[in-house]
Coordinates of N, CA and C in Angstrom, one line a residue:
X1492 N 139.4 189.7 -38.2 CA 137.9 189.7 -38.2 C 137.4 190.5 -39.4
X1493 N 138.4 191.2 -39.9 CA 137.5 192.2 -41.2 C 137.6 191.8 -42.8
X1494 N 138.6 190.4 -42.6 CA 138.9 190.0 -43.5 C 138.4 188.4 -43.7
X1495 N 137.1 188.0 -43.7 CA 137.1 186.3 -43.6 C 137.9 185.6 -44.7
X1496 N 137.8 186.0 -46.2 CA 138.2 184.9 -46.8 C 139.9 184.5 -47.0
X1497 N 140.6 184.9 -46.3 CA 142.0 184.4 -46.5 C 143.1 185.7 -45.2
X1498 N 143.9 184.4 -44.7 CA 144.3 185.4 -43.5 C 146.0 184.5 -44.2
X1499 N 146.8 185.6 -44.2 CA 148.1 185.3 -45.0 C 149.2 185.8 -43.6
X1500 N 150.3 185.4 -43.5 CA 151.4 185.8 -42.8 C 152.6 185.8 -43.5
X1501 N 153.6 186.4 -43.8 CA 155.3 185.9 -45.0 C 156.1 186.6 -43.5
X1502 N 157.5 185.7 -43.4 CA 158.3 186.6 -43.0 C 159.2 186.5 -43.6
X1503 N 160.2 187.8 -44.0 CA 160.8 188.6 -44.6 C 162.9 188.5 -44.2
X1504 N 163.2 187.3 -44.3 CA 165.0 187.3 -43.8 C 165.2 188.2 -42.6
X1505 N 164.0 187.4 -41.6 CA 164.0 188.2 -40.2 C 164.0 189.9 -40.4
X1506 N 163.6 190.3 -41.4 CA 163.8 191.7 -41.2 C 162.0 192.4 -41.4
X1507 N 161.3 191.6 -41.8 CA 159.8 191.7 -41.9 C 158.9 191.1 -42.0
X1508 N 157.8 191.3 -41.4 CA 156.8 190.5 -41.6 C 155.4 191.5 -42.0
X1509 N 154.8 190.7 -43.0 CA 153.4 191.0 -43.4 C 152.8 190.3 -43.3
X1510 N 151.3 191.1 -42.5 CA 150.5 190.4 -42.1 C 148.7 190.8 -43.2
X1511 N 148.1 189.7 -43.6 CA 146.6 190.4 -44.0 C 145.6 189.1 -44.0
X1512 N 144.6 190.1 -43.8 CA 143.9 189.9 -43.3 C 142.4 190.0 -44.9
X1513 N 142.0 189.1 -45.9 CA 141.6 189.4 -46.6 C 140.1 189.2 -47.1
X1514 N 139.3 190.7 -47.2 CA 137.7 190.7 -47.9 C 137.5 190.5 -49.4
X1515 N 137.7 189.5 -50.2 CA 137.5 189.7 -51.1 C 136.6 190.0 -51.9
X1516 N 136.5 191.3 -52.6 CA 135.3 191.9 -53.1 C 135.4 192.1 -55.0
X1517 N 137.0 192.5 -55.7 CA 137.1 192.7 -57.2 C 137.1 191.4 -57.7
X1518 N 138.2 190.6 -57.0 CA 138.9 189.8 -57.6 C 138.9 188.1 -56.6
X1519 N 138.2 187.5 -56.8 CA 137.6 186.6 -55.9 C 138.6 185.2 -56.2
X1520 N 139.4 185.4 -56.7 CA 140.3 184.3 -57.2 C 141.7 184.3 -56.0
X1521 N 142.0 183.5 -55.5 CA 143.0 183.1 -54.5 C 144.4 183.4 -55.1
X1522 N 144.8 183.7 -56.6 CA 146.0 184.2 -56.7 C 146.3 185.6 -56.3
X1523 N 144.6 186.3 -56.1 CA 144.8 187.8 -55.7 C 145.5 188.0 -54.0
X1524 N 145.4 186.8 -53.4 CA 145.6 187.1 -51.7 C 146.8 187.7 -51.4
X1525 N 146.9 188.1 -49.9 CA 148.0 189.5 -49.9 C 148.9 188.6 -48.5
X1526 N 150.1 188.8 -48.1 CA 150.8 189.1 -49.2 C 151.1 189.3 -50.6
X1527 N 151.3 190.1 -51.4 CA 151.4 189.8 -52.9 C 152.6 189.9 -53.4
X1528 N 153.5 188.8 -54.2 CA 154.8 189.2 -54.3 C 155.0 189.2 -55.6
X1529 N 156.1 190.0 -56.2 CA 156.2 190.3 -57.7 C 158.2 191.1 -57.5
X1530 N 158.9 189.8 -58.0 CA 160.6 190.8 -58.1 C 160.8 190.6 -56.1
X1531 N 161.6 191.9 -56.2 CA 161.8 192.1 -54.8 C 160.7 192.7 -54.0
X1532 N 159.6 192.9 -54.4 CA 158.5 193.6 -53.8 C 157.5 192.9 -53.1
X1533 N 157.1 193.1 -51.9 CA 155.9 192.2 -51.5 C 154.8 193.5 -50.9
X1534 N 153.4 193.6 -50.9 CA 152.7 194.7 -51.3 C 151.2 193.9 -50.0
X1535 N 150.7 194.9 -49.0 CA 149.7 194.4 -48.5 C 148.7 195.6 -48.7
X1536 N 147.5 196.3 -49.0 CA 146.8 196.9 -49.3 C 145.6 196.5 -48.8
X1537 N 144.9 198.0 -48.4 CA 143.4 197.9 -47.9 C 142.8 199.0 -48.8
X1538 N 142.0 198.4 -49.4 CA 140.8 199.8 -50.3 C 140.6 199.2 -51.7
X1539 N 140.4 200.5 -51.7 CA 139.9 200.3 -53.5 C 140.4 201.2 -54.4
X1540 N 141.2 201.0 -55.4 CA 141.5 201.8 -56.4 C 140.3 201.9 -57.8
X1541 N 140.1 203.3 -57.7 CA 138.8 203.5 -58.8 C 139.2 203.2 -60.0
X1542 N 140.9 204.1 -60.0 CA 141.3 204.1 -61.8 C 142.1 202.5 -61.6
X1543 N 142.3 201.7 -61.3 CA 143.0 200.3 -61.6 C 143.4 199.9 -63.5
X1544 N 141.8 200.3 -63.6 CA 141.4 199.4 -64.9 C 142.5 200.2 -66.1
X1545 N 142.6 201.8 -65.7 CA 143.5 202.8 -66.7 C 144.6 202.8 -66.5
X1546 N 144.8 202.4 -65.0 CA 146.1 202.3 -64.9 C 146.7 200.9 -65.8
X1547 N 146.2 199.7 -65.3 CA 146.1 198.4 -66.1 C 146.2 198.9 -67.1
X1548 N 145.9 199.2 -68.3 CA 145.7 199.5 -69.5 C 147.4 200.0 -69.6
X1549 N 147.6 201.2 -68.9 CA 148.9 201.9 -69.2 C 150.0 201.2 -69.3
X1550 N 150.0 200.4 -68.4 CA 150.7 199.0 -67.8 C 151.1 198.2 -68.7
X1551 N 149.7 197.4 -69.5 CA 150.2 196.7 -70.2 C 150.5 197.1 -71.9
X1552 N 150.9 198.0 -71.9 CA 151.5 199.0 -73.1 C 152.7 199.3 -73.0
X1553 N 153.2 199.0 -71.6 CA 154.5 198.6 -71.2 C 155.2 197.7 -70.8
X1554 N 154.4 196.3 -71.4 CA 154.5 195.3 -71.4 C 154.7 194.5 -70.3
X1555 N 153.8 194.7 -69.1 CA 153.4 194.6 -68.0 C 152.5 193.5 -68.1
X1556 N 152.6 191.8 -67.6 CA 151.7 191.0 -67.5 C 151.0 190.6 -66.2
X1557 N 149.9 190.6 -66.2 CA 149.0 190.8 -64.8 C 148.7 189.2 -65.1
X1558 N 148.5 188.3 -63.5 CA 147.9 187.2 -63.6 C 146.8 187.0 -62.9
X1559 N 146.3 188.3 -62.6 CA 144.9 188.4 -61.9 C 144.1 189.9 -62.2
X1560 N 143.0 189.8 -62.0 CA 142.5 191.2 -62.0 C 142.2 191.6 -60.8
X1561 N 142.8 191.9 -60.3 CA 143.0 192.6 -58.8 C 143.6 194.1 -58.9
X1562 N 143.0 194.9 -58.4 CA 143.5 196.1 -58.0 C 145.0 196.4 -57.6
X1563 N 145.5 195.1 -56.7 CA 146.1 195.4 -55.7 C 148.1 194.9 -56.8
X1564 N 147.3 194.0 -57.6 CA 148.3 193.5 -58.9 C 148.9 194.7 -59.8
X1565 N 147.6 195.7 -59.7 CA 148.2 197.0 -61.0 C 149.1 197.9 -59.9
X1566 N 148.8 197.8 -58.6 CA 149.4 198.7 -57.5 C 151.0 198.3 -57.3
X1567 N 151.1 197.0 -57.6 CA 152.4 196.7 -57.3 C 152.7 196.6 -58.6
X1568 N 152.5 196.6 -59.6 CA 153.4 197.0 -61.1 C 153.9 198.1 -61.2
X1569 N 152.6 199.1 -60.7 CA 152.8 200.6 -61.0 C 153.7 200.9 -59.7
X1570 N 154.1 200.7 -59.0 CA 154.9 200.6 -58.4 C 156.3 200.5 -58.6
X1571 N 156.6 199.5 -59.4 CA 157.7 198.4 -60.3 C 157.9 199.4 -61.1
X1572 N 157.2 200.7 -61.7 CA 157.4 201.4 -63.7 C 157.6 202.8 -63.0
X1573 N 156.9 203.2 -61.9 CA 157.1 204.6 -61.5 C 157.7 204.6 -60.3
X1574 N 157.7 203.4 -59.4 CA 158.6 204.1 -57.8 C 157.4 204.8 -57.1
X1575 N 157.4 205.8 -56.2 CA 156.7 206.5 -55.4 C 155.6 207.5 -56.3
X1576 N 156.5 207.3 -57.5 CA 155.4 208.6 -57.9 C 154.4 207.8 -58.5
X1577 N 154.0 206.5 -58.3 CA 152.9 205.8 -58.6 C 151.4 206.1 -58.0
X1578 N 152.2 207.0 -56.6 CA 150.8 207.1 -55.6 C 150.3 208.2 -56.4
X1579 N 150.7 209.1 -56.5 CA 150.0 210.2 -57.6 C 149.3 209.6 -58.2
X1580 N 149.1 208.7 -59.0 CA 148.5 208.5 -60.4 C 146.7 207.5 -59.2
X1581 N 146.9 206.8 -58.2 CA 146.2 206.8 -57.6 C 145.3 207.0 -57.4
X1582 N 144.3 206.9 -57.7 CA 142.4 207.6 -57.1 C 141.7 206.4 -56.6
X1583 N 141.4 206.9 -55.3 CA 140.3 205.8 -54.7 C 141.1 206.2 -53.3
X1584 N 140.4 204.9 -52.4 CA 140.6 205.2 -50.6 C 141.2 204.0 -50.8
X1585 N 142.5 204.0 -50.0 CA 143.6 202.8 -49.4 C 144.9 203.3 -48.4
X1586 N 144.7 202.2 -48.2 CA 145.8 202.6 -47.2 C 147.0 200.9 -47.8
X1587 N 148.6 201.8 -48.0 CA 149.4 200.5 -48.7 C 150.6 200.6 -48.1
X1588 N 150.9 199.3 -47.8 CA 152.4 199.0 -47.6 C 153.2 198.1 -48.3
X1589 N 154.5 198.5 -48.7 CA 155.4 197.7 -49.6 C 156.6 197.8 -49.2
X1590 N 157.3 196.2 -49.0 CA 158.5 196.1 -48.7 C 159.0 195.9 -49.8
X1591 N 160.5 196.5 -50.3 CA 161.8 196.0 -51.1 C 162.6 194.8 -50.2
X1592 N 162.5 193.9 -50.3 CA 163.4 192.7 -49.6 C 165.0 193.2 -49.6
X1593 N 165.2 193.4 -51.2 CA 166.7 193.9 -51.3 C 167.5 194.7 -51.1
X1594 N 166.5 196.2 -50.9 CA 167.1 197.2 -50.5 C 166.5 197.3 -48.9
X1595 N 165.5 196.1 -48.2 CA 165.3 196.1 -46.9 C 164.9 197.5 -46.8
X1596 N 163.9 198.3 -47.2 CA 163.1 199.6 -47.6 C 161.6 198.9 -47.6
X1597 N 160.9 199.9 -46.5 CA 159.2 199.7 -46.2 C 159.1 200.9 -46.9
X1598 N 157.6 201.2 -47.5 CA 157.1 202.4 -48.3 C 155.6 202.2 -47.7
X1599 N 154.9 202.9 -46.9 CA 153.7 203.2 -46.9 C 152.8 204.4 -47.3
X1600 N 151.5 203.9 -47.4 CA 150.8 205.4 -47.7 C 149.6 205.1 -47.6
X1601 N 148.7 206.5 -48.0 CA 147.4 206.3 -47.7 C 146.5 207.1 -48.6
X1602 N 145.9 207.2 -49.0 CA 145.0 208.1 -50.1 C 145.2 209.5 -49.5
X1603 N 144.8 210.1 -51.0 CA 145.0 211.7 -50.6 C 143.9 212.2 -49.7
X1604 N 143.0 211.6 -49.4 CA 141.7 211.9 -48.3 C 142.1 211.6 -47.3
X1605 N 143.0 210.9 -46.9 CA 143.2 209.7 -45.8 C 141.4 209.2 -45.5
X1606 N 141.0 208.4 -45.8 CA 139.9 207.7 -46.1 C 140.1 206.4 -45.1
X1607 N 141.5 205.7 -45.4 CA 141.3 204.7 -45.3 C 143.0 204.5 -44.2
X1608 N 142.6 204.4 -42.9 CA 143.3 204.6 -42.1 C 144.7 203.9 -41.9
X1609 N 145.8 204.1 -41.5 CA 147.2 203.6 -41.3 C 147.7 203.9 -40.2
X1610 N 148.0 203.3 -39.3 CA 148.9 203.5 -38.1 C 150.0 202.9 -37.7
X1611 N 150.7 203.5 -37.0 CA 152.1 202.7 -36.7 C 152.5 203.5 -35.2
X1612 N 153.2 202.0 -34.9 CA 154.0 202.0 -33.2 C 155.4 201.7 -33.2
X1613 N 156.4 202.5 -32.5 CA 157.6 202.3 -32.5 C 158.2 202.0 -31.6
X1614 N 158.5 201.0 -31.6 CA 159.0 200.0 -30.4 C 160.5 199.3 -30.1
X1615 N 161.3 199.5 -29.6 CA 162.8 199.0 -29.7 C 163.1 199.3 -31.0
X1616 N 163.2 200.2 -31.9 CA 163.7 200.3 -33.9 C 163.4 199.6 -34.6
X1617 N 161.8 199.4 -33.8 CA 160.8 198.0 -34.9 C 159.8 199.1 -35.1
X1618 N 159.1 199.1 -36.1 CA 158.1 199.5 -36.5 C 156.9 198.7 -36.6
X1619 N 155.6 199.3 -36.1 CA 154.3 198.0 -36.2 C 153.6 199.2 -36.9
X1620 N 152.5 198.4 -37.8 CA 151.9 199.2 -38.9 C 150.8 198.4 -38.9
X1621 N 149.6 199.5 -38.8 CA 148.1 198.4 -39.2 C 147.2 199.3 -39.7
X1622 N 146.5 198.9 -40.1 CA 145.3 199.6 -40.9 C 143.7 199.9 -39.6
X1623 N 144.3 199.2 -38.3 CA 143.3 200.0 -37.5 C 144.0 199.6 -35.9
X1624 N 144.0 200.5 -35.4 CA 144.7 200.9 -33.9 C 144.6 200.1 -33.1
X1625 N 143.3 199.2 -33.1 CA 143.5 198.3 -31.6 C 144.6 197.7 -31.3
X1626 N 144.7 196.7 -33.0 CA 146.1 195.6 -32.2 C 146.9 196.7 -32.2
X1627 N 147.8 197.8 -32.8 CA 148.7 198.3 -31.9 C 148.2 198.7 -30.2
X1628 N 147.2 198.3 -29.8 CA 147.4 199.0 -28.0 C 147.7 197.9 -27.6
X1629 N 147.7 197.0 -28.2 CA 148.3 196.0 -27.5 C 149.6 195.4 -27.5
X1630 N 150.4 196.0 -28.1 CA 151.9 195.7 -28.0 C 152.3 196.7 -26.5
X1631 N 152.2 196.5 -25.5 CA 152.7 197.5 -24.3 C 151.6 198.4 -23.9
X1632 N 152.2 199.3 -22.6 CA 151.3 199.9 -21.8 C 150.5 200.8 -23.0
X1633 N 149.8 200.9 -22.6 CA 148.9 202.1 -23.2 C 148.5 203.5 -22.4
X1634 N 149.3 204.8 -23.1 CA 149.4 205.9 -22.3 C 148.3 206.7 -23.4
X1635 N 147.4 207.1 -22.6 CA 146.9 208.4 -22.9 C 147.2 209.5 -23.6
X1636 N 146.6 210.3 -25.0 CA 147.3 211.4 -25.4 C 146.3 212.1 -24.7
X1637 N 146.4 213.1 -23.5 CA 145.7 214.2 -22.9 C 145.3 215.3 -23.9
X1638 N 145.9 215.7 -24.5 CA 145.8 216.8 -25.6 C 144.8 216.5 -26.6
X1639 N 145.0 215.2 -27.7 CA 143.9 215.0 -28.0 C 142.9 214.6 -27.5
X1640 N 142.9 213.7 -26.7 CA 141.6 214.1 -26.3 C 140.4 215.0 -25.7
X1641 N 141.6 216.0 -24.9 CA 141.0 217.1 -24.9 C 140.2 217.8 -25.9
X1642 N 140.9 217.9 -27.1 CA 140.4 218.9 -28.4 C 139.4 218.0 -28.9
X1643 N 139.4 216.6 -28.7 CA 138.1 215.8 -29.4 C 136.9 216.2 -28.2
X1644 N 137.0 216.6 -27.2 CA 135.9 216.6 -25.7 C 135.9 218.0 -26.1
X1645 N 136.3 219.2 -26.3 CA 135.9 220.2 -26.1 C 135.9 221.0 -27.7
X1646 N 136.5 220.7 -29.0 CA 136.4 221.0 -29.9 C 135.9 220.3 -31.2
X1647 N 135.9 218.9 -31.4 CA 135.1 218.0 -32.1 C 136.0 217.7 -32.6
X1648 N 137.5 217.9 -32.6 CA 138.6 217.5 -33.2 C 139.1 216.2 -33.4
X1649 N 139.0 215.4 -34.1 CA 139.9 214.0 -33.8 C 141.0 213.7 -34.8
X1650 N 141.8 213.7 -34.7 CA 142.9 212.9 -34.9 C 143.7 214.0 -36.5
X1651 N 143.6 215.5 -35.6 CA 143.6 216.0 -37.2 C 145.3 216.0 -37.6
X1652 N 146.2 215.8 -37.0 CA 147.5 215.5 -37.0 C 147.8 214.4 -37.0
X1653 N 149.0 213.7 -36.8 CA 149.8 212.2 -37.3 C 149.4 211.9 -35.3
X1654 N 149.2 212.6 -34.5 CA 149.1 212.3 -33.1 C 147.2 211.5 -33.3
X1655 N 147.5 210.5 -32.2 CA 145.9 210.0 -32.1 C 145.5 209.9 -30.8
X1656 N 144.4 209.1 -30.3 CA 144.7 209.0 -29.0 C 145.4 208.4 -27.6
X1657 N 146.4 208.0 -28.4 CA 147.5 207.3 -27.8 C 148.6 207.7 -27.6
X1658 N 149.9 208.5 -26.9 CA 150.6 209.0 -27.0 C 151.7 208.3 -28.2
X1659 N 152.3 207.4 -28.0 CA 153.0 206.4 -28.6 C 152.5 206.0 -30.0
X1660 N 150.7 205.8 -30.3 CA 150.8 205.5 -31.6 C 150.4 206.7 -32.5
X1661 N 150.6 206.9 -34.1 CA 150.7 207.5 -34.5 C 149.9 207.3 -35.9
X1662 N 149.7 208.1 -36.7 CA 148.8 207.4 -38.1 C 149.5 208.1 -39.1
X1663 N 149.7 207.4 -40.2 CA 150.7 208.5 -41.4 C 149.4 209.1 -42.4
X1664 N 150.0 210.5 -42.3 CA 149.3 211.6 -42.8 C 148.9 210.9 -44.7
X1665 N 147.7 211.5 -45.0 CA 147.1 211.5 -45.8 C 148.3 211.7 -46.9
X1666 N 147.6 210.7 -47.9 CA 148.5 211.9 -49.5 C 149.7 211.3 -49.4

């Protein structure tokens, strides 16, 4: 529903699936749609990266060829040149996930504000991951977190830990 212009699914040698859901707003060109694959990497992202364009630039000084101008294209290069320590370099609100096919290794994250939400449910030694909580309450019962809700009803507190209102689901911490 948050994404009208392109709704994508890949699965992964039974070991993953990505799912998106896509608003096209930089890059209005259909090579930008997500999944996005590049090498062993496939990359699903929600937000906006501010520095793209500097990062881009760094990129291609390292002989880095982009075939779109998409945000989400510089995210999975810089990815490819630095590894993890790509999120550092990062400014803007997103929330990202990236599978290695070959090393069968998932990497998520989320802006240093946490801005831009991530959650995940753990189910039989499967992991579900989404950028907003409903569809996880629907994989299975849905139990109450009493605690937070407590501290959101009596302290204005929500969700200031990896706990949310759900016992079972969880949101990965900012940064």
């Amino acid at each position: 529903h948050r994404g009208p212009d392109n709704r994508s699914l890949i699965e992964y040698d039974n070991k993953c699936i990505l799912g998106h859901n896509r608003l096209s707003i930089i890059d209005l060109d259909r090579s930008s749609n997500q999944p996005m694959q590049k090498k062993d990497l496939s990359i699903v992202y929600n937000g906006m990266l501010y520095n793209y364009i500097e990062i881009k630039q760094e990129l291609k000084k390292k002989k880095y060829n982009f075939k779109t101008n998409s945000d989400t294209e510089v995210i999975l290069n810089a990815y490819l040149e630095w590894g993890v320590d790509s999120f550092k370099k990062f400014r803007g609100m997103f929330s990202i996930v990236i599978y290695n096919s070959k090393k069968k290794e998932l990497i998520f994250s989320r802006d240093h504000l946490g801005i831009k939400p991530l959650y995940y449910k753990l189910i039989n030694n499967k992991i579900y991951i989404c950028s907003e909580i409903k569809p996880l309450t629907k994989l299975g019962k849905i139990k109450f977190n009493d605690r937070v809700i407590y501290n959101y009803l009596k302290y204005d507190l929500y969700e200031t830990h990896e706990a949310t209102f759900f016992d079972d689901i969880f949101q990965v911490m900012p940064g």
